[in-house]
Tab-separated table of C-alpha atoms and ligand atoms in Angstrom:
chain	number	residue	atom	x	y	z
A	261	MET	CA	37.628	106.080	38.584
A	262	LYS	CA	39.830	107.427	41.071
A	263	ALA	CA	43.345	107.951	40.516
A	264	LEU	CA	44.402	105.102	43.415
A	265	GLU	CA	41.482	102.940	43.220
A	266	GLY	CA	42.431	99.682	43.511
A	267	VAL	CA	45.365	100.193	45.509
A	268	ARG	CA	45.454	99.205	49.403
A	269	ILE	CA	46.445	100.808	52.222
A	270	LEU	CA	47.497	98.930	55.908
A	271	ASP	CA	47.154	102.133	57.859
A	272	MET	CA	48.970	101.558	61.083
A	273	THR	CA	48.955	105.777	61.585
A	274	HIS	CA	47.938	107.837	64.693
A	275	VAL	CA	47.768	111.322	66.000
A	276	GLN	CA	48.400	113.736	63.208
A	277	SER	CA	51.080	113.330	60.592
A	278	GLY	CA	50.736	109.427	59.687
A	279	PRO	CA	46.771	109.946	59.425
A	280	THR	CA	46.923	113.056	57.453
A	281	CYS	CA	49.281	111.333	54.762
A	282	THR	CA	46.998	108.011	54.287
A	283	GLN	CA	43.909	110.363	54.413
A	284	LEU	CA	45.261	112.223	51.066
A	285	LEU	CA	45.394	108.697	49.415
A	286	ALA	CA	42.161	107.840	50.321
A	287	TRP	CA	41.088	111.297	48.863
A	288	PHE	CA	42.616	110.037	45.669
A	289	GLY	CA	40.500	106.568	45.989
A	290	ALA	CA	43.058	104.133	47.958
A	291	ASP	CA	41.399	101.672	50.109
A	292	VAL	CA	42.847	102.878	53.432
A	293	ILE	CA	41.992	100.349	56.081
A	294	LYS	CA	43.248	102.475	59.743
A	295	ILE	CA	43.767	99.411	62.516
A	296	GLU	CA	43.341	100.404	65.971
A	297	ARG	CA	44.242	99.051	69.381
A	298	PRO	CA	40.828	97.159	69.899
A	299	GLY	CA	38.991	99.522	72.866
A	300	VAL	CA	41.179	102.460	72.493
A	301	GLY	CA	41.540	103.402	69.112
A	302	ASP	CA	43.877	106.263	67.677
A	303	ILE	CA	44.775	108.798	70.884
A	304	THR	CA	43.025	111.599	69.385
A	305	ARG	CA	39.426	110.034	68.849
A	306	GLY	CA	39.653	111.082	73.135
A	307	GLN	CA	41.956	114.327	72.587
A	308	LEU	CA	40.976	117.960	72.637
A	309	ARG	CA	36.843	117.191	73.077
A	310	ASP	CA	34.141	119.305	72.411
A	311	ILE	CA	31.330	116.836	73.080
A	312	PRO	CA	31.565	113.707	75.676
A	313	ASP	CA	31.763	110.940	74.022
A	314	VAL	CA	32.046	111.904	70.975
A	315	ASP	CA	35.151	111.518	68.762
A	316	SER	CA	36.984	114.449	68.728
A	317	LEU	CA	37.284	116.858	66.113
A	318	TYR	CA	40.828	116.470	65.863
A	319	PHE	CA	40.293	112.318	64.530
A	320	THR	CA	37.666	113.446	62.516
A	321	MET	CA	39.193	115.917	60.521
A	322	LEU	CA	42.123	113.814	60.144
A	323	ASN	CA	40.785	110.265	58.885
A	324	HIS	CA	38.058	110.984	56.434
A	325	ASN	CA	37.231	108.311	53.868
A	326	LYS	CA	38.823	105.386	56.174
A	327	ARG	CA	37.741	102.196	57.211
A	328	SER	CA	38.609	101.396	60.814
A	329	VAL	CA	39.455	97.972	62.420
A	330	THR	CA	40.433	97.493	65.972
A	331	LEU	CA	43.129	94.934	66.176
A	332	ASN	CA	45.868	93.416	68.465
A	333	PRO	CA	48.821	92.527	66.001
A	334	LYS	CA	50.488	91.382	69.312
A	335	THR	CA	48.426	88.525	69.889
A	336	GLU	CA	48.236	85.080	68.735
A	337	HIS	CA	45.426	85.236	66.445
A	338	GLY	CA	46.202	88.444	65.498
A	339	THR	CA	49.495	88.171	64.110
A	340	LYS	CA	47.922	85.927	61.839
A	341	ILE	CA	45.104	88.607	60.923
A	342	PHE	CA	47.848	91.284	60.520
A	343	THR	CA	50.500	88.896	58.189
A	344	LYS	CA	47.156	88.232	55.710
A	345	LEU	CA	46.459	92.083	55.464
A	346	ILE	CA	49.884	92.462	54.656
A	347	GLU	CA	49.901	89.816	52.244
A	348	GLU	CA	46.778	91.762	50.809
A	349	CYS	CA	48.167	94.953	50.995
A	350	ASP	CA	50.224	97.317	48.782
A	351	VAL	CA	51.070	100.096	51.120
A	352	MET	CA	51.600	99.766	55.019
A	353	VAL	CA	52.084	103.169	56.428
A	354	GLU	CA	53.109	103.705	60.593
A	355	ASN	CA	54.477	106.686	62.584
A	356	PHE	CA	55.190	104.967	65.772
A	357	GLY	CA	57.658	105.606	67.899
A	358	PRO	CA	61.451	104.319	67.392
A	359	GLY	CA	60.869	100.601	66.864
A	360	ALA	CA	57.345	99.676	67.951
A	361	ILE	CA	56.704	98.004	64.281
A	362	ASP	CA	59.904	95.482	65.350
A	363	ARG	CA	58.492	95.317	69.217
A	364	MET	CA	55.105	94.083	67.672
A	365	GLY	CA	56.790	91.335	65.420
A	366	PHE	CA	57.104	92.844	62.116
A	367	PRO	CA	60.334	94.177	61.342
A	368	TRP	CA	60.774	95.103	57.026
A	369	GLU	CA	62.927	92.499	56.236
A	370	LYS	CA	59.792	90.243	57.568
A	371	ILE	CA	57.089	92.551	55.648
A	372	GLN	CA	59.267	92.256	52.237
A	373	GLU	CA	58.618	88.230	53.144
A	374	ILE	CA	55.686	88.341	53.394
A	375	ASN	CA	54.725	90.118	50.565
A	376	PRO	CA	57.743	91.501	48.634
A	377	ARG	CA	55.112	94.173	46.336
A	378	MET	CA	54.937	95.770	50.027
A	379	ILE	CA	55.510	99.650	50.103
A	380	TYR	CA	56.330	99.985	54.043
A	381	ALA	CA	56.368	103.762	55.000
A	382	SER	CA	57.309	105.536	58.013
A	383	ILE	CA	57.502	109.045	59.053
A	384	LYS	CA	59.620	109.030	62.728
A	385	GLY	CA	60.952	112.399	63.871
A	386	PHE	CA	64.825	111.972	62.932
A	387	GLY	CA	66.021	110.241	60.582
A	388	PRO	CA	69.902	107.853	61.683
A	389	GLY	CA	71.983	109.705	63.526
A	390	PRO	CA	71.980	110.730	67.151
A	391	TYR	CA	68.389	111.200	67.692
A	392	ASP	CA	66.616	108.528	65.932
A	393	ASP	CA	65.508	106.803	68.675
A	394	CYS	CA	63.184	109.886	70.285
A	395	LYS	CA	59.251	110.741	70.141
A	396	VAL	CA	59.066	113.714	68.485
A	397	TYR	CA	55.953	115.799	68.061
A	398	GLU	CA	54.878	119.012	65.725
A	399	ASN	CA	56.603	121.358	67.579
A	400	VAL	CA	59.844	119.271	68.219
A	401	ALA	CA	59.998	118.816	65.395
A	402	GLN	CA	59.760	122.802	64.542
A	403	CYS	CA	62.210	123.616	67.083
A	404	THR	CA	64.947	120.733	65.308
A	405	GLY	CA	64.193	121.653	61.694
A	406	GLY	CA	65.184	125.654	61.567
A	407	ALA	CA	61.302	126.398	61.408
A	408	ALA	CA	61.439	128.093	65.258
A	409	SER	CA	64.744	129.923	65.195
A	410	THR	CA	64.017	131.780	61.762
A	411	THR	CA	60.780	132.765	63.427
A	412	GLY	CA	59.334	135.631	65.366
A	413	PHE	CA	61.185	138.616	65.827
A	414	LEU	CA	64.114	139.728	66.516
A	415	GLU	CA	63.852	140.691	69.668
A	416	GLY	CA	61.562	137.890	71.078
A	417	VAL	CA	61.848	134.532	71.628
A	418	PRO	CA	62.134	131.771	69.044
A	419	THR	CA	58.341	131.140	67.556
A	420	VAL	CA	56.514	128.271	66.241
A	421	THR	CA	53.660	128.415	63.830
A	422	GLY	CA	50.559	127.179	63.827
A	423	ALA	CA	50.825	125.414	60.384
A	424	GLN	CA	51.398	122.084	61.159
A	425	ILE	CA	54.351	121.770	59.153
A	426	GLY	CA	55.747	118.884	60.986
A	427	ASP	CA	52.779	116.848	60.883
A	428	SER	CA	51.121	117.726	57.994
A	429	GLY	CA	53.871	118.482	55.737
A	430	THR	CA	55.599	115.130	57.074
A	431	GLY	CA	52.422	113.572	55.566
A	432	LEU	CA	52.393	115.089	52.795
A	433	HIS	CA	56.328	114.374	52.075
A	434	LEU	CA	55.545	110.995	52.411
A	435	ALA	CA	52.698	110.685	50.790
A	436	LEU	CA	54.597	111.831	47.398
A	437	GLY	CA	56.949	109.253	48.515
A	438	ILE	CA	54.352	106.460	48.281
A	439	VAL	CA	52.925	106.921	44.788
A	440	THR	CA	56.530	107.332	43.824
A	441	ALA	CA	57.296	104.362	44.711
A	442	LEU	CA	54.062	103.020	43.660
A	443	TYR	CA	55.233	103.766	40.466
A	444	GLN	CA	58.578	102.863	40.247
A	445	ARG	CA	56.443	98.738	41.094
A	446	GLU	CA	55.125	99.482	37.832
A	447	GLN	CA	58.524	99.268	36.569
A	448	SER	CA	60.253	96.866	39.576
A	449	GLY	CA	57.561	94.570	40.799
A	450	LYS	CA	58.912	95.165	43.754
A	451	GLY	CA	57.457	97.525	47.200
A	452	GLN	CA	60.657	99.013	48.732
A	453	ARG	CA	60.653	101.771	52.435
A	454	VAL	CA	59.728	105.044	52.554
A	455	GLU	CA	60.869	106.998	55.415
A	456	CYS	CA	60.732	110.395	56.260
A	457	ALA	CA	62.111	112.307	59.183
A	458	MET	CA	59.836	115.377	60.327
A	459	GLN	CA	63.236	116.657	61.187
A	460	ASP	CA	64.105	116.921	57.247
A	461	GLY	CA	60.886	117.851	56.020
A	462	ILE	CA	61.019	121.328	58.123
A	463	ILE	CA	64.814	121.302	56.795
A	464	ASN	CA	63.041	121.064	53.395
A	465	LEU	CA	60.390	123.352	54.407
A	466	CYS	CA	62.957	125.876	55.433
A	467	ARG	CA	65.372	125.734	52.667
A	468	VAL	CA	65.400	130.200	52.090
A	469	LYS	CA	66.560	130.107	55.574
A	470	LEU	CA	70.006	127.571	54.605
A	471	ARG	CA	70.273	129.949	51.937
A	472	ASP	CA	70.608	132.684	53.758
A	473	GLN	CA	72.579	131.102	56.301
A	474	GLN	CA	75.358	130.687	53.179
A	475	ARG	CA	74.372	134.229	52.122
A	476	LEU	CA	75.660	135.580	55.231
A	477	ALA	CA	79.207	134.965	54.407
A	478	HIS	CA	79.041	137.108	51.822
A	479	GLY	CA	78.028	140.086	53.679
A	480	PRO	CA	74.540	140.975	55.303
A	481	LEU	CA	71.155	140.032	54.192
A	482	ASN	CA	69.618	143.325	52.568
A	483	GLU	CA	65.978	142.485	52.261
A	484	TYR	CA	66.071	141.741	55.718
A	485	SER	CA	64.575	144.810	57.195
A	486	GLN	CA	67.106	144.695	60.538
A	487	HIS	CA	69.507	145.784	57.351
A	488	GLY	CA	68.055	148.858	56.989
A	489	GLU	CA	67.403	149.882	60.239
A	490	GLY	CA	71.406	149.234	60.600
A	491	ILE	CA	71.024	146.985	63.154
A	492	PRO	CA	74.031	144.125	62.778
A	493	PHE	CA	73.571	140.833	61.492
A	494	GLY	CA	75.721	137.971	63.523
A	495	ASP	CA	76.571	134.498	62.191
A	496	VAL	CA	73.131	132.742	61.783
A	497	THR	CA	70.061	132.997	59.882
A	498	PRO	CA	68.317	135.715	62.142
A	499	ARG	CA	64.118	135.600	62.983
A	500	ALA	CA	62.692	137.841	60.261
A	501	GLY	CA	59.690	138.916	61.631
A	502	ASN	CA	57.293	139.694	59.102
A	503	ASP	CA	59.679	140.534	56.055
A	504	SER	CA	59.027	138.794	53.138
A	505	GLY	CA	61.250	135.465	52.296
A	506	GLY	CA	61.941	136.395	48.826
A	507	GLY	CA	63.409	139.166	47.071
A	508	GLN	CA	60.545	141.686	47.244
A	509	PRO	CA	60.044	143.474	50.723
A	510	GLY	CA	56.690	143.106	52.609
A	511	THR	CA	55.516	143.158	55.921
A	512	ILE	CA	51.974	143.364	57.514
A	513	LEU	CA	50.040	146.954	58.077
A	514	LYS	CA	47.414	148.114	60.303
A	515	CYS	CA	44.118	148.680	57.895
A	516	LYS	CA	40.603	150.096	59.427
A	517	GLY	CA	39.388	148.385	62.996
A	518	TRP	CA	42.909	147.587	63.779
A	519	GLU	CA	41.902	148.313	67.583
A	520	THR	CA	39.312	146.233	68.190
A	521	ASP	CA	39.622	143.285	65.410
A	522	SER	CA	43.109	141.170	66.109
A	523	ASN	CA	42.991	140.508	62.333
A	524	ALA	CA	42.446	143.809	60.564
A	525	PHE	CA	45.686	143.622	58.813
A	526	VAL	CA	47.007	143.238	55.868
A	527	TYR	CA	50.132	141.606	54.521
A	528	PHE	CA	51.705	144.337	51.811
A	529	ILE	CA	54.481	143.453	49.191
A	530	ALA	CA	56.104	146.909	47.499
A	531	GLN	CA	56.981	145.040	44.646
A	532	ALA	CA	59.690	146.743	42.540
A	533	ALA	CA	57.868	146.071	39.409
A	534	VAL	CA	54.681	148.035	40.865
A	535	TRP	CA	56.456	150.679	42.842
A	536	GLY	CA	54.783	153.288	40.375
A	537	ASN	CA	51.267	152.131	41.288
A	538	ILE	CA	51.775	151.846	44.751
A	539	CYS	CA	53.196	156.062	44.730
A	540	ASP	CA	49.867	157.010	43.086
A	541	LEU	CA	48.107	154.772	45.020
A	542	ILE	CA	49.131	155.614	48.313
A	543	GLY	CA	49.350	159.619	47.196
A	544	LYS	CA	53.086	159.966	47.175
A	545	SER	CA	53.320	160.322	42.867
A	546	GLU	CA	56.311	162.241	43.820
A	547	TRP	CA	58.674	159.163	45.004
A	548	LYS	CA	58.148	157.866	41.497
A	549	ASP	CA	61.216	159.885	40.029
A	550	ASP	CA	62.792	160.971	43.301
A	551	PRO	CA	66.154	159.559	43.504
A	552	GLU	CA	66.086	158.912	47.100
A	553	TYR	CA	63.075	156.650	46.342
A	554	ALA	CA	63.171	155.793	42.758
A	555	THR	CA	64.618	152.279	42.977
A	556	PRO	CA	64.594	149.377	45.300
A	557	ALA	CA	68.286	149.527	46.430
A	558	VAL	CA	67.819	153.454	47.219
A	559	ARG	CA	64.797	152.018	49.838
A	560	LEU	CA	65.751	149.130	51.506
A	561	ASN	CA	67.587	151.487	54.090
A	562	LYS	CA	64.110	153.406	54.239
A	563	MET	CA	61.627	150.761	53.882
A	564	LYS	CA	60.352	151.564	57.709
A	565	ASP	CA	59.472	154.670	56.794
A	566	ILE	CA	57.893	154.111	53.587
A	567	PHE	CA	55.970	151.241	55.442
A	568	ALA	CA	54.483	153.882	57.728
A	569	THR	CA	53.851	155.974	54.656
A	570	ILE	CA	51.572	152.676	53.292
A	571	GLU	CA	49.986	151.647	56.555
A	572	GLU	CA	48.669	155.515	57.193
A	573	TRP	CA	47.001	154.990	53.492
A	574	THR	CA	46.019	151.218	54.526
A	575	MET	CA	44.666	152.387	57.798
A	576	THR	CA	41.827	154.395	56.168
A	577	LEU	CA	40.421	150.829	54.781
A	578	ASP	CA	39.033	147.535	55.719
A	579	LYS	CA	41.447	144.684	54.943
A	580	PHE	CA	39.329	143.375	52.159
A	581	GLU	CA	38.877	147.020	50.880
A	582	VAL	CA	42.451	147.081	50.816
A	583	MET	CA	42.572	144.293	48.326
A	584	GLN	CA	39.909	145.272	45.902
A	585	ARG	CA	42.173	148.484	45.237
A	586	CYS	CA	45.312	146.973	44.769
A	587	ASN	CA	44.712	143.659	42.841
A	588	PRO	CA	43.724	145.968	39.681
A	589	LEU	CA	47.119	147.391	39.933
A	590	ASN	CA	48.826	144.031	40.663
A	591	ILE	CA	49.993	144.958	43.929
A	592	PRO	CA	50.297	142.045	46.196
A	593	VAL	CA	48.605	141.598	49.144
A	594	GLY	CA	46.584	139.431	51.717
A	595	PRO	CA	44.959	140.075	53.861
A	596	ILE	CA	44.941	138.451	57.422
A	597	LEU	CA	41.701	136.279	57.455
A	598	SER	CA	40.605	134.939	60.569
A	599	MET	CA	39.591	130.989	60.898
A	600	LYS	CA	35.768	132.299	61.418
A	601	GLU	CA	36.369	133.734	57.449
A	602	ILE	CA	37.589	131.125	56.356
A	603	SER	CA	34.796	128.880	57.162
A	604	GLU	CA	32.586	131.289	56.385
A	605	GLU	CA	34.412	132.124	53.164
A	606	PRO	CA	31.339	131.224	50.125
A	607	SER	CA	34.410	130.594	47.504
A	608	LEU	CA	36.068	127.878	49.472
A	609	ARG	CA	32.749	126.122	49.758
A	610	ASP	CA	32.037	125.997	46.130
A	611	THR	CA	36.000	124.824	45.558
A	612	GLY	CA	35.391	122.106	48.395
A	613	THR	CA	38.202	123.230	50.711
A	614	ILE	CA	35.803	123.539	53.769
A	615	VAL	CA	33.277	120.668	53.393
A	616	GLU	CA	30.024	120.359	55.977
A	617	ILE	CA	30.171	116.712	57.024
A	618	GLU	CA	27.781	114.937	58.421
A	619	HIS	CA	28.888	112.445	61.670
A	620	PRO	CA	26.585	110.081	63.394
A	621	GLU	CA	27.365	110.614	66.944
A	622	ARG	CA	28.352	114.270	66.404
A	623	GLY	CA	26.294	115.925	63.945
A	624	ASN	CA	27.406	118.363	61.243
A	625	TYR	CA	30.932	119.919	61.280
A	626	LEU	CA	33.332	121.937	59.420
A	627	SER	CA	36.330	119.980	57.729
A	628	VAL	CA	39.015	120.917	54.901
A	629	GLY	CA	38.580	118.980	51.691
A	630	ASN	CA	41.629	118.015	49.583
A	631	PRO	CA	43.577	120.937	48.387
A	632	ILE	CA	45.180	118.796	45.979
A	633	LYS	CA	42.399	118.914	42.329
A	634	LEU	CA	42.753	116.531	40.063
A	635	SER	CA	39.872	116.912	36.934
A	636	ALA	CA	39.683	113.176	36.640
A	637	SER	CA	39.437	112.156	40.391
A	638	PRO	CA	37.528	114.492	42.060
A	639	SER	CA	37.699	113.779	46.079
A	640	ASP	CA	34.271	113.228	48.142
A	641	VAL	CA	35.147	113.632	51.911
A	642	MET	CA	33.103	110.984	53.673
A	643	ARG	CA	33.272	110.878	57.400
A	644	SER	CA	35.738	109.202	59.334
A	645	PRO	CA	34.775	106.110	60.864
A	646	LEU	CA	33.373	104.846	64.364
A	647	LEU	CA	36.404	102.534	66.197
A	648	GLY	CA	36.298	99.619	64.738
A	649	GLU	CA	32.853	99.655	62.272
A	650	HIS	CA	34.388	97.938	59.756
A	651	THR	CA	36.197	94.954	61.351
A	652	ASP	CA	34.162	92.143	60.956
A	653	GLU	CA	33.316	93.709	57.267
A	654	ILE	CA	37.380	93.244	56.560
A	655	LEU	CA	38.169	90.189	58.660
A	656	LYS	CA	35.722	88.727	56.086
A	657	SER	CA	35.922	90.403	52.603
A	658	VAL	CA	40.339	91.564	52.917
A	659	VAL	CA	41.249	88.257	55.470
A	660	GLY	CA	38.546	86.425	53.999
A	661	LEU	CA	37.622	84.855	57.606
A	662	SER	CA	34.667	82.473	58.003
A	663	GLY	CA	31.766	83.579	60.558
A	664	GLU	CA	32.927	81.174	63.360
A	665	GLU	CA	36.868	82.374	62.711
A	666	ILE	CA	35.113	85.567	63.548
A	667	ALA	CA	33.958	85.127	66.521
A	668	ALA	CA	36.665	83.423	67.787
A	669	ALA	CA	39.145	86.817	66.913
A	670	HIS	CA	36.452	88.751	68.919
A	671	GLU	CA	36.377	85.905	71.784
A	672	SER	CA	40.587	86.042	72.103
A	673	GLY	CA	40.186	90.116	72.439
A	674	ALA	CA	42.730	89.947	69.346
A	675	VAL	CA	40.016	92.249	67.554
B	927	CAO	N1	47.131	96.765	69.271
B	927	CAO	C1	48.403	96.750	70.108
B	927	CAO	N2	49.375	97.550	70.217
B	927	CAO	C2	48.949	98.692	69.745
B	927	CAO	C3	48.108	99.106	68.454
B	927	CAO	C4	47.629	97.913	68.340
B	927	CAO	N3	46.410	98.242	67.111
B	927	CAO	N4	49.056	99.707	67.813
B	927	CAO	C5	50.472	100.408	68.522
B	927	CAO	N5	50.272	99.858	69.484
B	927	CAO	C6	51.516	100.033	70.662
B	927	CAO	C7	52.465	100.044	70.009
B	927	CAO	O1	52.860	98.557	69.723
B	927	CAO	C8	53.179	100.746	70.666
B	927	CAO	O2	53.755	99.764	72.038
B	927	CAO	P1	55.516	99.691	72.889
B	927	CAO	O3	56.006	100.987	72.813
B	927	CAO	O4	55.353	99.232	74.243
B	927	CAO	O5	56.318	98.483	71.517
B	927	CAO	C9	52.282	101.420	71.051
B	927	CAO	O6	51.070	101.288	70.912
B	927	CAO	C10	52.744	102.790	70.617
B	927	CAO	O7	53.988	103.396	70.608
B	927	CAO	P2	54.191	105.128	70.466
B	927	CAO	O8	55.431	105.124	70.732
B	927	CAO	O9	54.037	104.903	69.223
B	927	CAO	O10	53.122	105.829	71.020
B	927	CAO	P3	53.455	106.934	72.090
B	927	CAO	O11	51.525	107.667	72.735
B	927	CAO	O12	54.033	106.426	73.105
B	927	CAO	O13	54.320	108.041	71.217
B	927	CAO	C11	54.220	109.835	68.961
B	927	CAO	C12	53.468	108.916	70.237
B	927	CAO	C13	53.829	110.395	68.521
B	927	CAO	C14	55.276	110.494	69.936
B	927	CAO	C15	55.231	108.622	69.137
B	927	CAO	O14	54.761	107.820	67.966
B	927	CAO	C16	56.650	109.047	68.192
B	927	CAO	O15	57.374	109.307	68.059
B	927	CAO	N6	56.286	108.911	66.132
B	927	CAO	C17	57.183	109.091	65.282
B	927	CAO	C18	57.164	110.691	64.855
B	927	CAO	C19	55.298	111.520	64.312
B	927	CAO	O16	54.788	110.502	64.053
B	927	CAO	N7	54.926	112.406	65.311
B	927	CAO	C20	53.899	112.670	64.989
B	927	CAO	C21	53.084	112.814	65.926
B	927	CAO	S1	51.535	113.994	65.453
B	927	CAO	O17	52.004	115.290	66.429
């Protein structure tokens, strides 16, 4: 049995943030019924297409294990079907622009009236406040949540990260909110509203940067390399380049082949606990007892030079050799892996983190499986549904319509 077996999700999500949430719930065993606009579907089906007239990877990689129903709740037939679906589902998830669900005629009060046990979960760009009626995409969230102002190099412009912390990050937050509300419903018997603003999700992930903002009032941030380089701090958390976010100095260093391979680099953390090992490894054993190098405090203003010396060593090896040499000595390092390397890594295939999926229209493609592994609820990754693939099946088995009623719903354009 899967952990969320028996939980039925009315999935009104689209694009990335909401679909990542319902995909996780589907992997844990929930029955996710994705509602899509008749004839159109989730806009991502047609975005960034690599193969003409076939669901894009954008869509297929965000909508595994779901069933698709085309339904327009704004039509007469559609309203009735949608109302029945609200009655029959445990959770409703949406990430439309502000007010869209209300304009469909289904504000939270009405949803509660139809099904008091319903958990109604939504993602918006902002929480209540001056921007709550704004539409938001990933990078808007990264910029308004503090990620962009603190990412990039000191001398450069604010930078967004490739990790989709606004969309997929908020989807994760929402999924936790939903399972928490389901747990509470076990005691209370009642549903509730779960809301995640993308800005809030990013701020949560940027927690350490708000920490640093407050530390600034009490002096410079010693672990930022700008401190060691004698560059004064202003009154806002600065961009820290590739500095480590924690108390151990770290940076990205070149490895053999960096001149031609854009990913021939390694992240190297000069952890204090293994300083002696680092010195021995790079041929600088004399630094271990040198009072100018022996403690983290005296090393701080020399980190640029120290890393340059370590880099002379890393440049003699490829990034995997650096890791092989450092790991037995407990020196934390990470090779910079390209997406090509990740997609070809056998151990990630073995764990189901990278999976190969068969799709009837596009053939085989790679996807990311469930990154959360439950020993008693393993995730099988199933292909995404075609548009409206399960409409009739769900109208019959969940909504309870007869053959004639299904035909009438089609005739009216509601499905
Ligand atoms: N049948 C009929 N109409 C439907 C429908 C269906 N099955 N599903 C959706 N619609 C309609 C809605 O009723 C709404 O119409 P109105 O605005 O006229 O009431 C419209 O489609 C959806 O509007 P939208 O604002 O959600 O869509 P958009 O493409 O204009 O904006 C986005 C997209 C993502 C900016 C917006 O949805 C948003 O801000 N969402 C919240 C934040 C979020 O999740 N952002 C992450 C997106 S991923 O990068």
